[in-house]
CSV table of C-alpha atoms in Angstrom, one decimal:
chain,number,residue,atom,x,y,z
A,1,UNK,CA,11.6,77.9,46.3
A,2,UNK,CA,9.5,78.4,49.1
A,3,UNK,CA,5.7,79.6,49.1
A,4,UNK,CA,6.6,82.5,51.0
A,5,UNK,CA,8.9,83.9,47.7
A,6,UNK,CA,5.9,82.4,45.4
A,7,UNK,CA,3.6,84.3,47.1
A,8,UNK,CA,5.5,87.2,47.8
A,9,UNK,CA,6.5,87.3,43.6
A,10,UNK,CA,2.6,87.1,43.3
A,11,UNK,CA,2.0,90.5,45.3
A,12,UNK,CA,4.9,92.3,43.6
A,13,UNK,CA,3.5,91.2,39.8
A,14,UNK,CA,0.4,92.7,41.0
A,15,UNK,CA,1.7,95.7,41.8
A,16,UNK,CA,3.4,96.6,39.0
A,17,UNK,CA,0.0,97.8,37.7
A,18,UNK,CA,-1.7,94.7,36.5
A,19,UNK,CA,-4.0,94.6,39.9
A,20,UNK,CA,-5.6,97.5,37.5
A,21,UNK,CA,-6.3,95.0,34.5
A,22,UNK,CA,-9.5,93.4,36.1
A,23,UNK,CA,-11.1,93.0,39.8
A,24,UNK,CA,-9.4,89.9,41.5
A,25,UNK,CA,-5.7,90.3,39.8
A,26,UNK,CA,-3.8,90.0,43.1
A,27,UNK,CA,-6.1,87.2,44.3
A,28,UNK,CA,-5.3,85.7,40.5
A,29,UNK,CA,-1.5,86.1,40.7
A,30,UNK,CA,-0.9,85.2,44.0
A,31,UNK,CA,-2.9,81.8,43.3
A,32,UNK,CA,-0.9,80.9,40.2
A,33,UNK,CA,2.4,81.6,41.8
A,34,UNK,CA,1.2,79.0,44.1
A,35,UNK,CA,-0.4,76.6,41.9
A,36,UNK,CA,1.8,74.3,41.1
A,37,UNK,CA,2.4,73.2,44.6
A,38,UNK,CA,-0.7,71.8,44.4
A,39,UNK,CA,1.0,68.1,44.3
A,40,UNK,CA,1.7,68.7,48.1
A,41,UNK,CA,-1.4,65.9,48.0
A,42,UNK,CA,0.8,63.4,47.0
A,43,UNK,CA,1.7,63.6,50.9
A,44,UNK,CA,-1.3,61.4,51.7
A,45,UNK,CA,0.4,58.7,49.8
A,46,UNK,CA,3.2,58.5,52.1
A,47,UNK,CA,6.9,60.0,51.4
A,48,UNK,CA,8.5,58.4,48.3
A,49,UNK,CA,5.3,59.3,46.5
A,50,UNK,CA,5.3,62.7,47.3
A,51,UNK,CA,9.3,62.4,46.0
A,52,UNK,CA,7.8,60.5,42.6
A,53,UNK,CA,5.2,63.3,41.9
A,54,UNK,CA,6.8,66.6,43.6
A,55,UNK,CA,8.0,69.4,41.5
A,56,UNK,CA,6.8,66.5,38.7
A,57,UNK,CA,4.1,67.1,36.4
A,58,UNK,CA,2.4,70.4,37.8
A,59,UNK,CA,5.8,72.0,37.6
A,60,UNK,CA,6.5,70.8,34.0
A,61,UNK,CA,6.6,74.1,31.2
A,62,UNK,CA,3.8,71.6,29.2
A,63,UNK,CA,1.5,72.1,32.2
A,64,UNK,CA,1.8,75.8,32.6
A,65,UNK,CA,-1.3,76.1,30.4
A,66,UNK,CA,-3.5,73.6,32.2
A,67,UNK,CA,-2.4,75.1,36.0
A,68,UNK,CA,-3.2,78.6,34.3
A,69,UNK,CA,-6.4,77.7,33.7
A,70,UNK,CA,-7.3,75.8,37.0
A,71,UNK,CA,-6.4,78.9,38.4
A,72,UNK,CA,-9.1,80.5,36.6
A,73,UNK,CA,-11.5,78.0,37.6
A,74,UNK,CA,-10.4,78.9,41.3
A,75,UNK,CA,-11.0,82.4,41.3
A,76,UNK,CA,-14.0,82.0,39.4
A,77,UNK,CA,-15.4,80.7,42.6
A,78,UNK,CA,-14.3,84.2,44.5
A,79,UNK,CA,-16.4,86.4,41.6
A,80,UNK,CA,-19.0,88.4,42.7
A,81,UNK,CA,-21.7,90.0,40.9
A,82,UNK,CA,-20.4,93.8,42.2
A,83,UNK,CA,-17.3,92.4,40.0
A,84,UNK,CA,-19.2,93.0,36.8
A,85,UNK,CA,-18.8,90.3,34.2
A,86,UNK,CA,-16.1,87.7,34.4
A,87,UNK,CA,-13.1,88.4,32.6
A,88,UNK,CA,-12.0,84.8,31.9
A,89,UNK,CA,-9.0,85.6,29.2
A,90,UNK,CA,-7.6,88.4,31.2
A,91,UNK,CA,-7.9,86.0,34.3
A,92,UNK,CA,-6.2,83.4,32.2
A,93,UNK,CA,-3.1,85.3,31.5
A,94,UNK,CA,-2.6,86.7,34.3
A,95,UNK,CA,-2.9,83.5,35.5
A,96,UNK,CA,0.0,82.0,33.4
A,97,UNK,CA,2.2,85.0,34.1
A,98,UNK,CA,2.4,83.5,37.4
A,99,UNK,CA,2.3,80.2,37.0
A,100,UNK,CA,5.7,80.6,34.7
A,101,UNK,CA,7.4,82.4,37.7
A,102,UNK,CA,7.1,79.1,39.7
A,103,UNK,CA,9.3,76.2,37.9
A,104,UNK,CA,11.7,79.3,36.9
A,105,UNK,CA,12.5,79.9,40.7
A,106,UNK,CA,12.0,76.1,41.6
A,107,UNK,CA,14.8,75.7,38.9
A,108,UNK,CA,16.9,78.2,40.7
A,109,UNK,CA,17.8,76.0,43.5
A,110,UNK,CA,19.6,72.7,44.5
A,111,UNK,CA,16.3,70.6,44.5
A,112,UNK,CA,15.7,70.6,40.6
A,113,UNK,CA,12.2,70.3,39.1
A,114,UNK,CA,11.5,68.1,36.1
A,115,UNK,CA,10.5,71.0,33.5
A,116,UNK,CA,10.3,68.7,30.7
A,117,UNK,CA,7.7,65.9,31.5
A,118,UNK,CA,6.6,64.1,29.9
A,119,UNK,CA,9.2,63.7,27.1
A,120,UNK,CA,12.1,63.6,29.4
A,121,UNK,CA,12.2,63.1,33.4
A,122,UNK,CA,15.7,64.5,34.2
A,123,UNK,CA,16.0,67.5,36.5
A,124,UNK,CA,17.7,70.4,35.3
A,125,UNK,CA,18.4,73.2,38.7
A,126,UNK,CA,21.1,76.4,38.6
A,127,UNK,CA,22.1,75.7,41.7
A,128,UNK,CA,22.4,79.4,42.8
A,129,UNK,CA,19.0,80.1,45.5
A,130,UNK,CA,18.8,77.6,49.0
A,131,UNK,CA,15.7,76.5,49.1
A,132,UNK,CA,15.1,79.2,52.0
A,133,UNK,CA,17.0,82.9,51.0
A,134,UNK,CA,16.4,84.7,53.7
A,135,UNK,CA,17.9,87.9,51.6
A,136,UNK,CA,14.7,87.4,49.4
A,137,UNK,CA,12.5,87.5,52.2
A,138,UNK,CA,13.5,90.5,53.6
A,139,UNK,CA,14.2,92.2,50.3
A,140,UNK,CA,10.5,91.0,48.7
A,141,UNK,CA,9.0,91.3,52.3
A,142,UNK,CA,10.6,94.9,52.5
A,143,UNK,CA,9.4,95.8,49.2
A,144,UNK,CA,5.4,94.2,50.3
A,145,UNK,CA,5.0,96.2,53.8
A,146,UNK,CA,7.0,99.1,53.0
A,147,UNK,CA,4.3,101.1,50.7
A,148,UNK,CA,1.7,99.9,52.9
A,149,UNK,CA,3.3,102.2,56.2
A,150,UNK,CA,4.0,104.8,53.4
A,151,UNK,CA,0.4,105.0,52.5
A,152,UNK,CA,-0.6,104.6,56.6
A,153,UNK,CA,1.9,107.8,57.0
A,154,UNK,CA,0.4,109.7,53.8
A,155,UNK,CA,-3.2,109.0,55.3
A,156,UNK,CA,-1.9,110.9,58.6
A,157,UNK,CA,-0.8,113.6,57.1
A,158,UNK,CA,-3.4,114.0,53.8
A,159,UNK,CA,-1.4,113.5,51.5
A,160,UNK,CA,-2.2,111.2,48.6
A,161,UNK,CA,-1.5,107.8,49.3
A,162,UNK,CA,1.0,105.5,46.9
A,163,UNK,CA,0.3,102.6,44.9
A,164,UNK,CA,3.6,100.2,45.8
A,165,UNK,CA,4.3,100.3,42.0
A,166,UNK,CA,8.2,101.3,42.6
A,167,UNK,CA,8.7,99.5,45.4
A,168,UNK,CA,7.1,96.1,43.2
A,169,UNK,CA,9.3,97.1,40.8
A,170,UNK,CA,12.5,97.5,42.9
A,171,UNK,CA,11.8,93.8,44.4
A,172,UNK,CA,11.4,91.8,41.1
A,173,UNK,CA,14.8,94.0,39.9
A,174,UNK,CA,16.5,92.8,42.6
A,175,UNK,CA,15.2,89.5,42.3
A,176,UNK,CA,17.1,89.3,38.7
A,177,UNK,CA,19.8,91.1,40.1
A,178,UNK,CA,20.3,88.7,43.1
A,179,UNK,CA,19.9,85.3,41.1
A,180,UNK,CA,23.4,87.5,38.7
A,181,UNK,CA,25.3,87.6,41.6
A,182,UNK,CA,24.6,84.4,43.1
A,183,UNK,CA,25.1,82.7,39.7
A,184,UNK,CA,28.3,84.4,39.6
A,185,UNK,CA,29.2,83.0,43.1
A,186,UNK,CA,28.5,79.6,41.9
A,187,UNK,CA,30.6,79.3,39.0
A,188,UNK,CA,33.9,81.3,41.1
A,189,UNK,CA,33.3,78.1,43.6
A,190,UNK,CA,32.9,75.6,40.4
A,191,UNK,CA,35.9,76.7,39.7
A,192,UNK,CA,37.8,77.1,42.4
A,193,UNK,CA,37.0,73.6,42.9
A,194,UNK,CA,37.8,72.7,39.4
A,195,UNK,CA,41.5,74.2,39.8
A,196,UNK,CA,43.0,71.8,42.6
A,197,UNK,CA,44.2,68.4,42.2
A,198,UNK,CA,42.5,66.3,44.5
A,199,UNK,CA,44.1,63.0,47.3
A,200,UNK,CA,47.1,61.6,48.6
A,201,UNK,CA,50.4,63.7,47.7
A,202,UNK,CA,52.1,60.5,46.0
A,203,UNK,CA,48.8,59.7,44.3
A,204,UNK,CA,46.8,63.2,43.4
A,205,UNK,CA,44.2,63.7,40.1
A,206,UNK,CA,42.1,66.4,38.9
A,207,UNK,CA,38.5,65.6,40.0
A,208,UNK,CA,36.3,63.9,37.8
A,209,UNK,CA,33.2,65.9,38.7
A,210,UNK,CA,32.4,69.3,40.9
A,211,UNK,CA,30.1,71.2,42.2
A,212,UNK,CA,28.6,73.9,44.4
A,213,UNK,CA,25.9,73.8,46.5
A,214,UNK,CA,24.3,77.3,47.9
A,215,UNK,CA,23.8,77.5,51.6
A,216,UNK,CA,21.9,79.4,53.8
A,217,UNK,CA,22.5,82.7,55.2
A,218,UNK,CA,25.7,83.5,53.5
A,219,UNK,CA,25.7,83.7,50.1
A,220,UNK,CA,29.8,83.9,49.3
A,221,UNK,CA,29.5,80.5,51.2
A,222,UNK,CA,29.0,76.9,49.1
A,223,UNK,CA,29.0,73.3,49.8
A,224,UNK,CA,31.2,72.1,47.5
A,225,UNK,CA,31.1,68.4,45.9
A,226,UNK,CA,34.1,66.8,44.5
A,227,UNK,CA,33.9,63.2,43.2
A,228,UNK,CA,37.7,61.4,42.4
A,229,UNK,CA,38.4,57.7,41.3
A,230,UNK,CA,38.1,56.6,45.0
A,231,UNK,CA,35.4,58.7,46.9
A,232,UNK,CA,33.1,61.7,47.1
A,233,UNK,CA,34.4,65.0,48.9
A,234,UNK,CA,32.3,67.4,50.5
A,235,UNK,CA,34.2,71.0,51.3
A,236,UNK,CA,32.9,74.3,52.3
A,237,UNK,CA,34.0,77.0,49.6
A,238,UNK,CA,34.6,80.4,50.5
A,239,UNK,CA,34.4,82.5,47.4
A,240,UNK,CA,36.5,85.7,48.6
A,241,UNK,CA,39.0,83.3,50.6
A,242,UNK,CA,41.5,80.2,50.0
A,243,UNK,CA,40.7,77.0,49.3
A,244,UNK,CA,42.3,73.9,51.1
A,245,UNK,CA,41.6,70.7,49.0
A,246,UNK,CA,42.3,68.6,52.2
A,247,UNK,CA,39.8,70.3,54.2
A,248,UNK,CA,36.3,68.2,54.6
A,249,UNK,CA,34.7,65.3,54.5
A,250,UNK,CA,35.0,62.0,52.5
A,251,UNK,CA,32.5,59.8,51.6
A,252,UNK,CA,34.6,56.3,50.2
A,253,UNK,CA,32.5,55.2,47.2
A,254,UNK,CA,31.4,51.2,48.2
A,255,UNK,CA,32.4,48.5,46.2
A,256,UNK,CA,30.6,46.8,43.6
A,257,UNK,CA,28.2,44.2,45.2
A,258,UNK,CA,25.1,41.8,44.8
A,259,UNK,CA,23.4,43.5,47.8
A,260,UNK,CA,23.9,47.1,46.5
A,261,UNK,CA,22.4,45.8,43.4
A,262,UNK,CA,19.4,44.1,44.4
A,263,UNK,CA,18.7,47.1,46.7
A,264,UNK,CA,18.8,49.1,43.6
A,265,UNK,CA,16.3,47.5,41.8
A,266,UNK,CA,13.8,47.9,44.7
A,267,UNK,CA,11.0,50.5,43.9
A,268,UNK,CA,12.5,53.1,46.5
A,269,UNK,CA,15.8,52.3,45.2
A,270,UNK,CA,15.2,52.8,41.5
A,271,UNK,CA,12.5,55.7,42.5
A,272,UNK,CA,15.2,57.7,44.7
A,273,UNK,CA,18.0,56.9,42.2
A,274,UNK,CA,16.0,58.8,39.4
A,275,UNK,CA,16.3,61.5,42.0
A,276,UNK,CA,19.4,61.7,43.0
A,277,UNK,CA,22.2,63.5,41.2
A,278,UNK,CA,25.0,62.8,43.6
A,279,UNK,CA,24.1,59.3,45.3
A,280,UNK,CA,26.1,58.0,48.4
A,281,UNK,CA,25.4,54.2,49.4
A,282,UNK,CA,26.6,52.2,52.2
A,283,UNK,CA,25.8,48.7,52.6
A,284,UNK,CA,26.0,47.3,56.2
A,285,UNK,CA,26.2,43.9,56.9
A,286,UNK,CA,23.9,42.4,59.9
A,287,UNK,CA,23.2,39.2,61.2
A,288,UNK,CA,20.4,38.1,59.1
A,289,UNK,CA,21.7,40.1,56.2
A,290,UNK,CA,21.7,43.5,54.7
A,291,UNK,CA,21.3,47.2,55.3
A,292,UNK,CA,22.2,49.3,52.1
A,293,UNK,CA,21.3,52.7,53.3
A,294,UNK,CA,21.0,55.6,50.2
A,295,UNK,CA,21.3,59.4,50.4
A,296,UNK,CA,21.6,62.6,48.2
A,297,UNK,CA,25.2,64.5,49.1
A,298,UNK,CA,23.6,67.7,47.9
A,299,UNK,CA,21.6,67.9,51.2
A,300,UNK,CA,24.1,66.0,53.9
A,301,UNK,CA,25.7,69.2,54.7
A,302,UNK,CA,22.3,70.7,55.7
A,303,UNK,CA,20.2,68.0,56.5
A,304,UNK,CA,22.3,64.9,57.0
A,305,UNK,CA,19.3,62.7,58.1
A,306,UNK,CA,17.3,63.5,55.6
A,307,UNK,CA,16.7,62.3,51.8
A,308,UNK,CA,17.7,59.2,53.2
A,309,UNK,CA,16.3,55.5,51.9
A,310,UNK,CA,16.9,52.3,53.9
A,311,UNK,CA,16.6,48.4,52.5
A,312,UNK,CA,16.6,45.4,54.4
A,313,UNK,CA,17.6,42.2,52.7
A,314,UNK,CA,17.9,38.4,54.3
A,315,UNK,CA,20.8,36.7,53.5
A,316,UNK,CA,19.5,35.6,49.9
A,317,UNK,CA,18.7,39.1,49.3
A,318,UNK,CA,15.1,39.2,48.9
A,319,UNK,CA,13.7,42.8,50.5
A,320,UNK,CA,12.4,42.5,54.1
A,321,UNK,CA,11.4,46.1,54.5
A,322,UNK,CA,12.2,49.4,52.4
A,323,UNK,CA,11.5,52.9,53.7
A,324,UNK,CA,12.1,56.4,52.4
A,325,UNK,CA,12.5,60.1,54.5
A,326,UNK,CA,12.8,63.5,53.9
């Protein structure tokens, strides 16, 4: 997810009452919601490393320990002496409270994380957030400001001011709730998707493999994915109306080829192909040789220029250039 709903979770935990456990709990919790972000340096090394290393080892459920306590070290930093003495186990756990809500809502969504480094690289992801949910912002966001007019309101009128503990109650409650519903939405457009027979009328076959991607906005709303013999499908899926298995867009799945394959083996090929659950590759021919361009279908519907490599061979298929974007 987003560090807006990391940070946001951070405020709410607080408020629940541990902000009472020790002097700089919110400043603790918000930290470690955030801390595994903290391969956002992998930037400086230019885009397919940040793809090798993001939502990688920082985000992994072996690490939780090690950002927990690098989060201690942090707000060790912000103690003061008016703080008293520094409470470094309370800090701790606190600190991994947090940290554990970040790969759980980074699983939520379409963009995976790799939760089981180092002993396996795959990446697991419900598929039931966007990366963005706007609901959660206004729902979390709502459930932030709203005590802090309350207690503006109570100060006006002198009464005694609230302590947000409801309303941080209410928002991580609907946070559960909302990731139900939406993982009930998901598997009514699996299989809705599942239930058609998919291609020409003298030639149709159930799919060989589904799914449904949330998107933004509208949650009864997917993208959904239906690979067949011959290509890849790409259909929105309304989960309260009809679907039409002829509605959407094909991607024709490219033939075998020595171009393809060389491209493959390239370090941005192999790196993006780890990534990618649903690849799409076209190979163009040029002049001089090839262009086998790779992309991700999970994100073409949102973002169809992006998550995109490009390889250039010469005619004997030895890489001219190779290039990766988000």
């Amino acid at each position: 997810m987003d560090n807006i709903t990391h940070t946001l979770v951070g405020v709410l935990l607080a408020r629940t009452g541990l902000n009472r456990l020790t002097p700089r709990a919110t400043l603790t919790l918000v930290l470690a919601a955030n801390a595994p972000d903290a391969d956002i340096v992998a930037r400086a090394g230019g885009s397919l490393t940040y793809l090798q290393y993001h939502r990688g080892p920082t985000h992994a459920l072996a690490a939780l320990p090690v950002m927990a306590l690098l989060t201690m070290l942090v707000v060790r930093l912000f103690w003061r002496r008016r703080d008293g003495l520094f409470p470094g186990g309370r800090i701790y756990l606190l600190g991994l409270l947090a940290v554990a809500t970040h790969p759980l809502l980074d699983y939520s969504n379409t963009y995976g994380v790799r939760l089981w480094l180092p002993f396996a690289s795959t990446w697991p992801s419900a598929d039931v957030f966007f990366i963005i949910d706007p609901w959660i912002w206004a729902v979390l966001g709502l459930c932030v400001i709203g005590p802090a007019f309350g207690r503006l309101i109570n100060w006006e009128i002198g009464a005694v001011p609230g302590t947000g503990r409801r309303a941080a109650f209410a928002g991580l409650l609907f946070l559960v709730l909302w990731w139900g519903v939406r993982g009930l939405f998901h598997q009514r457009a699996v299989a809705m998707l599942d239930a058609h027979l998919y291609g020409a009328e003298d030639d149709r076959a159930a799919p060989l493999r589904v799914a449904a991607f949330p998107t933004p906005g509208r949650p009864w709303v997917w993208t959904g994915f239906v690979e067949t013999r011959t290509y890849y499908q790409l259909i929105a899926v309304d989960v309260f109306g009809a679907l039409d298995p002829a509605a959407g867009r094909l991607y024709y799945k490219p033939e075998a080829s020595p171009a393809l394959e060389a491209a493959l083996r390239t370090p941005t090929g192999a790196a993006f192909s780890q990534f990618a659950r649903y690849r799409f590759a076209r190979v163009e021919e040029q002049e001089h040789g090839y262009r086998v361009l790779l992309t991700d279908l999970r994100f073409m519907a949102d973002r169809p220029n992006a998550f995109v490599c490009s390889i250039e061979l010469d005619e004997k298929l030895r890489v001219v250039g190779e290039g990766f974007r988000f």
